[in-house]
Coordinates of C-alpha atoms in Angstrom, one line a residue:
X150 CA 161.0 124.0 197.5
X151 CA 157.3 125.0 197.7
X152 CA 157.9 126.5 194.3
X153 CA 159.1 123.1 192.9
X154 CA 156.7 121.1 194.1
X155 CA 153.8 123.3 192.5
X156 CA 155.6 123.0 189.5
X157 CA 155.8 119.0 189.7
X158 CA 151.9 119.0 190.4
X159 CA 151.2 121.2 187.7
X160 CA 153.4 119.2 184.9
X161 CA 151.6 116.0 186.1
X162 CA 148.5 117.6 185.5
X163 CA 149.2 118.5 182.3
X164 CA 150.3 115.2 181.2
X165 CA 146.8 113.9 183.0
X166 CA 144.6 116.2 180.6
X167 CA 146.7 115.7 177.7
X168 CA 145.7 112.6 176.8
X169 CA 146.0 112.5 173.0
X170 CA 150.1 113.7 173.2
X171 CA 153.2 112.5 174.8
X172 CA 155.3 114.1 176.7
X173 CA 159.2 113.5 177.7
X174 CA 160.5 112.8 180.8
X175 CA 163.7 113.4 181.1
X176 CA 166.4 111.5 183.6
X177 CA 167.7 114.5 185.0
X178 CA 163.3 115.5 186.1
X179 CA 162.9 111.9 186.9
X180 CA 165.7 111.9 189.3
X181 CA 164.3 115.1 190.3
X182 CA 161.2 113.4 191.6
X183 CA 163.0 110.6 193.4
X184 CA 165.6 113.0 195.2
X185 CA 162.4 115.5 196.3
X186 CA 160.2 112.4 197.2
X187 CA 161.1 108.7 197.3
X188 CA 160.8 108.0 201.4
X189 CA 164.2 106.2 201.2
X190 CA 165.4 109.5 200.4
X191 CA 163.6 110.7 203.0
X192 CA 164.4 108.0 205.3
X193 CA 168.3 109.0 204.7
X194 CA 167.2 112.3 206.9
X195 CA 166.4 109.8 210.3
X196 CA 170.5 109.1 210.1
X197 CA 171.0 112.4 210.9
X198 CA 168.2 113.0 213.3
X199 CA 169.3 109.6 215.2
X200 CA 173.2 110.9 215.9
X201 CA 171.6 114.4 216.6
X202 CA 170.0 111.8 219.5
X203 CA 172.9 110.5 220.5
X204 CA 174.6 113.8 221.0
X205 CA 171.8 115.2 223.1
X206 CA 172.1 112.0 225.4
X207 CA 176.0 112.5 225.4
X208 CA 175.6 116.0 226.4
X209 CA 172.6 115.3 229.1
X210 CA 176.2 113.5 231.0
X211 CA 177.4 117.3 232.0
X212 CA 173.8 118.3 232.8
X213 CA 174.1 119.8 236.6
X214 CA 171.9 117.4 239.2
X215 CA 170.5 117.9 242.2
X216 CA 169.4 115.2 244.7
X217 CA 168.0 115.0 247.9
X218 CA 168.3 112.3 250.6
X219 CA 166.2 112.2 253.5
X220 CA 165.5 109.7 256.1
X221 CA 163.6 109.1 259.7
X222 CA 162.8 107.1 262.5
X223 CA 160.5 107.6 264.9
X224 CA 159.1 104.9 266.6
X225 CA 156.7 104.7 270.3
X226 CA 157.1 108.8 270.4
X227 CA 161.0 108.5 270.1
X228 CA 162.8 110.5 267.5
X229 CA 165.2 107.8 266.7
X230 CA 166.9 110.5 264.0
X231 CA 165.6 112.7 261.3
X232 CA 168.2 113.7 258.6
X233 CA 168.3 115.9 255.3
X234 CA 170.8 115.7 253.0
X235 CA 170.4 117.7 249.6
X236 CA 173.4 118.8 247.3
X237 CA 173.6 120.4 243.6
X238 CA 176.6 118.9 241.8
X239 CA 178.2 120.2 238.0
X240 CA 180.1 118.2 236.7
X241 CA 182.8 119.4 234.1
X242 CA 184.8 118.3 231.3
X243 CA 187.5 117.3 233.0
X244 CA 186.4 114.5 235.7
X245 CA 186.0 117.1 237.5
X246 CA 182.7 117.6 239.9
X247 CA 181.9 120.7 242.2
X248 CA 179.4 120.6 244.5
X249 CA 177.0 122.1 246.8
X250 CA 175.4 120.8 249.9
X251 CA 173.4 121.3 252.9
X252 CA 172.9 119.0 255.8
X253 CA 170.6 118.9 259.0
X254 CA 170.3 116.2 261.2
X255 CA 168.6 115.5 264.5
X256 CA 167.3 112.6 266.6
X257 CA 167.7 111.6 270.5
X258 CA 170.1 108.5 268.8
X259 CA 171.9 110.2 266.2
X260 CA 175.2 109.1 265.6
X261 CA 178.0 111.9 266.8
X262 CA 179.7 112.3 263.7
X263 CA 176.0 114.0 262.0
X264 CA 176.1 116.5 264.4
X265 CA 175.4 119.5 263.2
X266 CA 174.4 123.3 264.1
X267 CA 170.8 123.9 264.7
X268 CA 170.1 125.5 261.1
X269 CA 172.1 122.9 259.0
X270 CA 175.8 123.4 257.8
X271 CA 176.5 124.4 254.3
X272 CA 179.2 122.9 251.9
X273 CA 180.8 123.7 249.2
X274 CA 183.6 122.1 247.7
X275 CA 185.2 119.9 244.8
X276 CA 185.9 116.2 243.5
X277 CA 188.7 115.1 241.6
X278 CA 190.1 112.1 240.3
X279 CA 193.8 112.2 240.4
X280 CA 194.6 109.4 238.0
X281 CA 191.6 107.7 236.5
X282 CA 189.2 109.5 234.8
X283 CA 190.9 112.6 234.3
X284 CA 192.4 113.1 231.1
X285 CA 189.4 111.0 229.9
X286 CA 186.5 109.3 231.2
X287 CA 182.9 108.0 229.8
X288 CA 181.7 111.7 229.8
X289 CA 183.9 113.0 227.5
X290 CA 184.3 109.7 225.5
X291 CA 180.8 109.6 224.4
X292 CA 180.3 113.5 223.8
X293 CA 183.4 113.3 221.6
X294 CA 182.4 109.7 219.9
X295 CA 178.4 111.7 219.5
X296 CA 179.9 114.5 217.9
X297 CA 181.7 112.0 215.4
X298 CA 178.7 110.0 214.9
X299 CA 176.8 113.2 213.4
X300 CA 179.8 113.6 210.5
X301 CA 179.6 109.6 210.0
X302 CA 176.3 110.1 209.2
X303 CA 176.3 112.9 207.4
X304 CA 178.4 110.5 204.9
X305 CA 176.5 107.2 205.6
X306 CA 173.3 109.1 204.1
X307 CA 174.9 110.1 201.0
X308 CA 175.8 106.5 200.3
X309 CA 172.0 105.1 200.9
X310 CA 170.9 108.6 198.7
X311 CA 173.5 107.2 196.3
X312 CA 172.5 103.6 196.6
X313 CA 168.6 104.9 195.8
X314 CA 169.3 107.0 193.0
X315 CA 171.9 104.5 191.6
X316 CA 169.0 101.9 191.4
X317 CA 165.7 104.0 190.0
X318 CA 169.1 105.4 187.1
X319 CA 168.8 101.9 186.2
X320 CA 165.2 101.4 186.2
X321 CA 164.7 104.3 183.7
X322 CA 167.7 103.1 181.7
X323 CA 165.7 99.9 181.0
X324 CA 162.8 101.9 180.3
X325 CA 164.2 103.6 178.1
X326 CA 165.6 100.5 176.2
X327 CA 162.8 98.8 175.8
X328 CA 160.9 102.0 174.3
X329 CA 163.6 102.0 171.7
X330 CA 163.0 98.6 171.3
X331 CA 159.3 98.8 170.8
X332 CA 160.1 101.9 168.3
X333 CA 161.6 99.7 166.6
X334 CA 159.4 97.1 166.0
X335 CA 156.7 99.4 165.6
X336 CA 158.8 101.1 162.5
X337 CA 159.3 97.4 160.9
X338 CA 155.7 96.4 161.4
X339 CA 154.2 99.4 159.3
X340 CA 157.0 98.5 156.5
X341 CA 155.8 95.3 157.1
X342 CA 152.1 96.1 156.2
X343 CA 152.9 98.1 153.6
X344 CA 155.1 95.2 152.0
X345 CA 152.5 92.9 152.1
X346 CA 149.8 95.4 150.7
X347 CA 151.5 95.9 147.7
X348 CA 152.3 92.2 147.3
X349 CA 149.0 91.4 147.5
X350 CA 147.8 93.7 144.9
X351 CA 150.8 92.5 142.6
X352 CA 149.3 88.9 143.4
X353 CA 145.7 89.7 142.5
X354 CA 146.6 91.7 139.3
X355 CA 148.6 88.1 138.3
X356 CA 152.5 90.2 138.7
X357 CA 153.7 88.4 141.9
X358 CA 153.0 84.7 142.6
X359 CA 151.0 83.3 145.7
X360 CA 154.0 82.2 147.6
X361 CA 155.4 85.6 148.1
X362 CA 152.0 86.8 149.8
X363 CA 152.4 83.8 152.1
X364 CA 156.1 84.5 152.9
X365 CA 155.0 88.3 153.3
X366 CA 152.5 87.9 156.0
X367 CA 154.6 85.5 157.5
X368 CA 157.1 88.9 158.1
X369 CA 154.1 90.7 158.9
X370 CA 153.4 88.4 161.7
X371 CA 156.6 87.8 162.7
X372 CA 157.1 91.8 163.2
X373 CA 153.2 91.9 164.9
X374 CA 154.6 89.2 167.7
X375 CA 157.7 91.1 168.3
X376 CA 156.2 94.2 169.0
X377 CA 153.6 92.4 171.3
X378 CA 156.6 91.2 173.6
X379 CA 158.6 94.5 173.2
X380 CA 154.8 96.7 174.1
X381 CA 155.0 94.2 177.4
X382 CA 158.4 94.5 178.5
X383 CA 157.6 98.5 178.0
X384 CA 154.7 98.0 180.2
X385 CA 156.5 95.9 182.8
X386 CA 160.0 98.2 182.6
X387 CA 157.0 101.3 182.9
X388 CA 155.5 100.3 186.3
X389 CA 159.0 99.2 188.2
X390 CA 160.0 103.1 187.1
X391 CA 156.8 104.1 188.9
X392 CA 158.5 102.4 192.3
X393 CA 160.5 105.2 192.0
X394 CA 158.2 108.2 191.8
X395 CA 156.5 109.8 194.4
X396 CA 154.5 113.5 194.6
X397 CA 154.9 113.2 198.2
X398 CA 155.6 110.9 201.3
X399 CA 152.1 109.3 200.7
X400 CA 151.4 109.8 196.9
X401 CA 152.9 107.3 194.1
X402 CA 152.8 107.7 190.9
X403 CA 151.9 105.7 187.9
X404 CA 153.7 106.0 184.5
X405 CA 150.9 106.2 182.0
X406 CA 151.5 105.9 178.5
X407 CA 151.6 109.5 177.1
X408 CA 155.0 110.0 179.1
X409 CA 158.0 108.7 177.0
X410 CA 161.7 108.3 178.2
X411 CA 164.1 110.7 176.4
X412 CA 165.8 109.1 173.4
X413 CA 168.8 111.8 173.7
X414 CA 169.4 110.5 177.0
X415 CA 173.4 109.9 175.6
X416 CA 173.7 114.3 175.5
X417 CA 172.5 114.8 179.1
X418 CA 173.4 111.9 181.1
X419 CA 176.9 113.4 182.5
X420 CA 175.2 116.3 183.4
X421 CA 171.9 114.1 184.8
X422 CA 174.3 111.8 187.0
X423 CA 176.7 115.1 188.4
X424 CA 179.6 113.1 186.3
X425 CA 180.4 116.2 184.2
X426 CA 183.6 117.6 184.3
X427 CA 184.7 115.1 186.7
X428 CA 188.5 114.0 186.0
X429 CA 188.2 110.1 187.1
X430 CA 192.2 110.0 186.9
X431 CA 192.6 112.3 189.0
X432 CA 189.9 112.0 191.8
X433 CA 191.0 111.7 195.3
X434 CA 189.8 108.9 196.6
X435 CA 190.0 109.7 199.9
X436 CA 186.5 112.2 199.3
X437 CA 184.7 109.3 198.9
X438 CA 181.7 109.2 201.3
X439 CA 182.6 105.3 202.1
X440 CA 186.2 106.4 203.0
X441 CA 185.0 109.3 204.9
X442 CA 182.8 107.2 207.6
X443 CA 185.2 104.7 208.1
X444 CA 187.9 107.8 208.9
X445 CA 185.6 108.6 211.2
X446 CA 184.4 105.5 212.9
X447 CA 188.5 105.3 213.1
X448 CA 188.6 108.6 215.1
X449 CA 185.6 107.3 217.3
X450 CA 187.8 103.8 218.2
X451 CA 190.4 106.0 218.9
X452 CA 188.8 107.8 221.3
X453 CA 187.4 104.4 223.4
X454 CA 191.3 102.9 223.0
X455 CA 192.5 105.9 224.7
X456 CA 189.3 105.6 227.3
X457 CA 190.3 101.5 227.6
X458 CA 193.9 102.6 228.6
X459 CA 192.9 105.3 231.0
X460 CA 191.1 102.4 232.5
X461 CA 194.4 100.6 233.5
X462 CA 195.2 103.8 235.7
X463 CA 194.4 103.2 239.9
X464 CA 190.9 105.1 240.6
X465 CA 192.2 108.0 243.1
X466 CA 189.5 110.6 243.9
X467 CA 190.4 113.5 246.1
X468 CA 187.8 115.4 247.7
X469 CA 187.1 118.8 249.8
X470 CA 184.7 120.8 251.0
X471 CA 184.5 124.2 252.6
X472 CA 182.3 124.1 255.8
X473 CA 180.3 126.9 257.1
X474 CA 177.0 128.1 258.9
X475 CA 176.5 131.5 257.2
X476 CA 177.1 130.5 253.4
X477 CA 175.7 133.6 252.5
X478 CA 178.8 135.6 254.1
X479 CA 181.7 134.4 251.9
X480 CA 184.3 134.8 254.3
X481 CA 182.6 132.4 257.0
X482 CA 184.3 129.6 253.9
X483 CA 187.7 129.1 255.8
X484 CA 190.2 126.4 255.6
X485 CA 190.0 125.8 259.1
X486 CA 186.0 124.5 258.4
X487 CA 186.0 121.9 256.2
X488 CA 185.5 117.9 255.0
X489 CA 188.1 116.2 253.0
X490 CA 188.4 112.5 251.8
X491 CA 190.4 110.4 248.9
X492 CA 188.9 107.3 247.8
X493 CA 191.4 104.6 246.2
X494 CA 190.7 101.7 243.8
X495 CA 192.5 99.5 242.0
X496 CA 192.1 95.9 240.3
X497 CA 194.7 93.5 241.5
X498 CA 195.3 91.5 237.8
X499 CA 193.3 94.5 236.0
X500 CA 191.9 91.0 233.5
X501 CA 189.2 93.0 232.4
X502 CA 190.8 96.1 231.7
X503 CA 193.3 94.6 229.9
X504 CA 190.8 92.5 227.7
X505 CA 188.9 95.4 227.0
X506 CA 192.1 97.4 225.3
X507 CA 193.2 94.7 223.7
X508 CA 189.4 94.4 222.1
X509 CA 189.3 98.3 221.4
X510 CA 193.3 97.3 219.8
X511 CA 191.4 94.9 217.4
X512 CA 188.4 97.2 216.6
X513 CA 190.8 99.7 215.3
X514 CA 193.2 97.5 213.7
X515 CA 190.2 95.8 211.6
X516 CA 188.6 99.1 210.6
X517 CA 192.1 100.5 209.6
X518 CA 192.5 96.8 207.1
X519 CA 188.7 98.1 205.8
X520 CA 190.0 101.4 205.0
X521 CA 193.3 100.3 203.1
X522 CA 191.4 97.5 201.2
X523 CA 188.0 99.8 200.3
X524 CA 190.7 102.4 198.8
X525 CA 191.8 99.5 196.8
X526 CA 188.7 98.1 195.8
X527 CA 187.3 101.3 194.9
X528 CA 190.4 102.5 192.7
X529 CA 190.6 99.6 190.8
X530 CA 186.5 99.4 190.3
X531 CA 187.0 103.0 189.1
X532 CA 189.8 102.3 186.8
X533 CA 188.1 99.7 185.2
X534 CA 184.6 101.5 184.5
X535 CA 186.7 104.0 183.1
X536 CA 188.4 101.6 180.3
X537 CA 185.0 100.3 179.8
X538 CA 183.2 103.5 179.2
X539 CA 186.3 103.9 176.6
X540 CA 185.6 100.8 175.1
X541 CA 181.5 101.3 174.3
X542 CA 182.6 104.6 172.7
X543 CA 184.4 102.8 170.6
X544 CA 182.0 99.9 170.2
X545 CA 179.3 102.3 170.1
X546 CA 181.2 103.7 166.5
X547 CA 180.9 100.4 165.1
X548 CA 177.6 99.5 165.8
X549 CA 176.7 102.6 164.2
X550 CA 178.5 102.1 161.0
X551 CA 176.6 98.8 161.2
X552 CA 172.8 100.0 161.1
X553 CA 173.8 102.6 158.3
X554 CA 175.2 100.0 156.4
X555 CA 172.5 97.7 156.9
X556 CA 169.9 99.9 155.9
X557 CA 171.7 100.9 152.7
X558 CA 171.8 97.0 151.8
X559 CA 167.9 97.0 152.5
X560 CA 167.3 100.4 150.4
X561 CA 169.4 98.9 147.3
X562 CA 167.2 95.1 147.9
X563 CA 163.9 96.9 148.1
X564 CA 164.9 98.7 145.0
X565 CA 165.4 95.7 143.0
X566 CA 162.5 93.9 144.4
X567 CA 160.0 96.4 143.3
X568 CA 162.0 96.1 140.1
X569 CA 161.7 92.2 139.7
X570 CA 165.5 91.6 139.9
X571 CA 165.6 89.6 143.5
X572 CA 163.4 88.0 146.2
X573 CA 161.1 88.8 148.7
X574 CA 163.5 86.8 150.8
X575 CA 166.3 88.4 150.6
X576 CA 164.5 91.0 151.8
X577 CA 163.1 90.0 154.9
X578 CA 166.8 88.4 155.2
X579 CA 167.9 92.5 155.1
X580 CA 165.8 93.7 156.9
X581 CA 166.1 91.2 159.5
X582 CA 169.9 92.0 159.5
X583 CA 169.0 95.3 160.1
X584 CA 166.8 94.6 163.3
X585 CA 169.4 93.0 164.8
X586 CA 172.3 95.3 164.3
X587 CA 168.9 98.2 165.7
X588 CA 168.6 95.8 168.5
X589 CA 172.3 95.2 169.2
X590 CA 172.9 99.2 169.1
X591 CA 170.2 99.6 171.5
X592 CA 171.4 97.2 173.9
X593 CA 175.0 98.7 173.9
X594 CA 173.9 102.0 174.2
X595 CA 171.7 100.7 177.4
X596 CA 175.2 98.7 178.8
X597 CA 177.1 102.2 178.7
X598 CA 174.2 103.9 180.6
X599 CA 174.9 100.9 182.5
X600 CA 178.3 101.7 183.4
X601 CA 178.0 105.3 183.5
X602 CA 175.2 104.8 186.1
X603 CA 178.4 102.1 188.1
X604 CA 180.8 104.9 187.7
X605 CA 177.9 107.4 189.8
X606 CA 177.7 104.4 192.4
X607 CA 181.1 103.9 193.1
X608 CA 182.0 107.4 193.4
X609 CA 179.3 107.5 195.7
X610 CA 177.7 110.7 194.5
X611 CA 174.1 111.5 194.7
X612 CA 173.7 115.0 193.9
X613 CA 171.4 116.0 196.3
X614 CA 171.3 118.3 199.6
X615 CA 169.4 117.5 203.0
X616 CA 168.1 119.3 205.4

């Protein structure tokens, strides 16, 4: 990476110095740029980070605690009671908790039952739930939903990396139409000037009559305002491209006007957009990045149905501990020293419990209609970029066949012209034929980069690795 980005800085300050040449910039460097350092691109990264998060917090559920509880009363030089209770509990994956504890208590009005030996008594013992909370509970739920979040994201950030790229594709797609467009114009106007020259001189020598220099520099003009409005839509197509490059997090760029688009864009762009190769007919859908999240945002409402429903089962804890004033001699841990308890629970219409699956039941069932109407969607939006790709080739062909014919008619009419046998108006009428079947071209040629550029969004590439 280091290696790149010296080799970015050094090719901008190349095309800084060389002021008096231009210099190409490709699609396939421009995206480049963008995927290296657009902070949307970079901003894709926080998904990541933010689940990563999310499965620290879920994890810091299982993270051992210890806690301490001690109270006193003493009051006109009476020890009413003085008592320490501190305990270590781990809890595990399945609801279940062990625990440690150690207990001292004295007072002249303690109550019987916190009698204890003179050093404390030591516990150990364990806590589980029976029903309720075992098979699943909140713990697990939100490691397992954490851990799905990460691989959600993972797809979510190729879609907004898709998204980004999808949009600055387009922005150097109309860049690079309205450079051919200028070239154009630019081409016209010097035949233009050189058309009304000549004129001029057949005028003064008495061979050409005054009309026809009036009606040329009419042309003349006409081509001078044309290229004016193509230079300024360059200009304005040239700085929304520059929203899109970036030498680092805090340095934009500015396109200046020794850096050209690249008029072969029509070789390279499969390989530019990562659409080489691919078989559209027989893609599986079910790669797609959009598909992907909501497979897993169905795995993750699976998990809190499942939760929901555990939720309808009576809370029954069972608990026991081993009793014993020598914990550090492991047989002093007997069953005939110890502390049991069970703590039961259970909602008598279970209203909210019940509402709560029936919710998770609709969360699932909406995200599983997404998933069978986004395959849908996106097969029959790919289908149908793929017959219209097929049908610019083909329209493509005959646009062609257009401008070569064109520019044959206006060879054969400026040949005649010269030799007296037709009109300076018939051709500007050429010529203007011929600019429009240039411009048409040029605008087809843009709606298949279009498409192509459609065909990368839907498929939700983006052709770019994160770290």
């Amino acid at each position: 990476m280091k290696a790149f980005i010296c080799s970015i800085l050094i090719g901008f300050s190349l095309l800084a110095s060389a002021q008096d040449s231009t210099s190409v910039m490709a699609l396939s460097e421009y995206l480049g740029y963008v995927k290296a350092f657009h902070p949307i691109v970079k901003q894709a990264n926080l998904t990541i980070k933010e689940s990563e998060a999310k499965l620290m917090k879920a994890r810091g559920a299982f993270d051992p605690k210890l806690e301490v509880d001690y109270n006193r009363k003493k009051f006109k030089s009476t020890e009413y009671y003085d008592k320490l209770n501190a305990s270590f509990k781990i809890p595990t994956w399945f609801g279940i908790e062990l625990k440690g504890n150690f207990e001292e208590n004295t007072g002249d009005y303690l109550n019987p039952e916190s009698y204890v030996p003179e050093d404390g008594l030591y516990s150990a013992g364990i806590s589980i739930p029976v029903a309720k909370g075992l098979l699943t509970n909140s713990r697990m739920a939100m490691l397992r939903q954490s851990k799905l979040y990460i691989k959600q994201a993972h797809a979510d950030r190729q879609l907004l990396v898709n998204t980004i790229l999808y949009h600055a594709t387009l922005s150097y797609f109309n860049w690079l139409k309205t450079y051919n467009e200028k070239r154009v114009y630019e081409d016209f106007l010097t035949n233009a000037e050189i058309r009304f020259n000549g004129i001029k001189k057949s005028f003064e020598v008495g061979d050409k009559p005054a009309i026809d220099t009036l009606e040329a520099r009419i042309a003349l003009t006409n081509r001078k305002l044309n290229l004016e409005k193509s230079r300024i839509k360059f200009v304005k197509a040239s700085l929304e491209l520059s929203n899109y490059l970036w030498l680092n997090e805090n340095t934009p760029i500015e396109i200046k006007d020794q850096i050209i688009p690249d008029i072969n864009t029509l070789k390279t762009i499969d390989l530019a957009l990562n659409t080489s190769g691919l078989n559209v007919e027989n893609y599986n859908i079910n790669k797609h990045p959009k598909l992907q999240s909501l497979d897993y945002k169905i795995q993750s409402l699976k998990i809190e149905k499942r939760l929901k429903l555990n939720s309808l089962l009576p809370q029954i804890d069972l608990q026991y501990n081993f009793l014993s004033e020598t914990p550090e001699v492991a047989r002093s841990f007997s069953t005939s020293a110890y502390k049991s308890g069970v703590n039961i629970s259970f909602p008598l219409f279970l209203r909210k419990e019940r509402s709560n699956l029936k919710l998770a039941k609709i969360k699932l069932q909406n995200t599983t209609f997404d998933i069978k109407n986004t395959q849908v969607n996106l097969k029959n939006k790919i289908d149908a970029i793929n017959q219209e790709l097929e049908s610019y080739l083909l329209q493509n062909d005959y646009t062609d066949t257009m401008v070569h014919d064109y520019s044959k008619i206006l060879t054969a009419e400026e040949r005649k012209f010269f030799l007296g046998e037709s009109s300076l108006f018939l051709v500007n009428s050429r010529e203007s034929k011929l600019i429009d079947a240039k411009l048409k071209a040029i605008d087809l040629e843009n709606s298949f980069f279009k498409t192509k550029a459609s065909l990368f969004n839907v498929l939700g590439l983006s052709g770019v690795e994160l770290n």
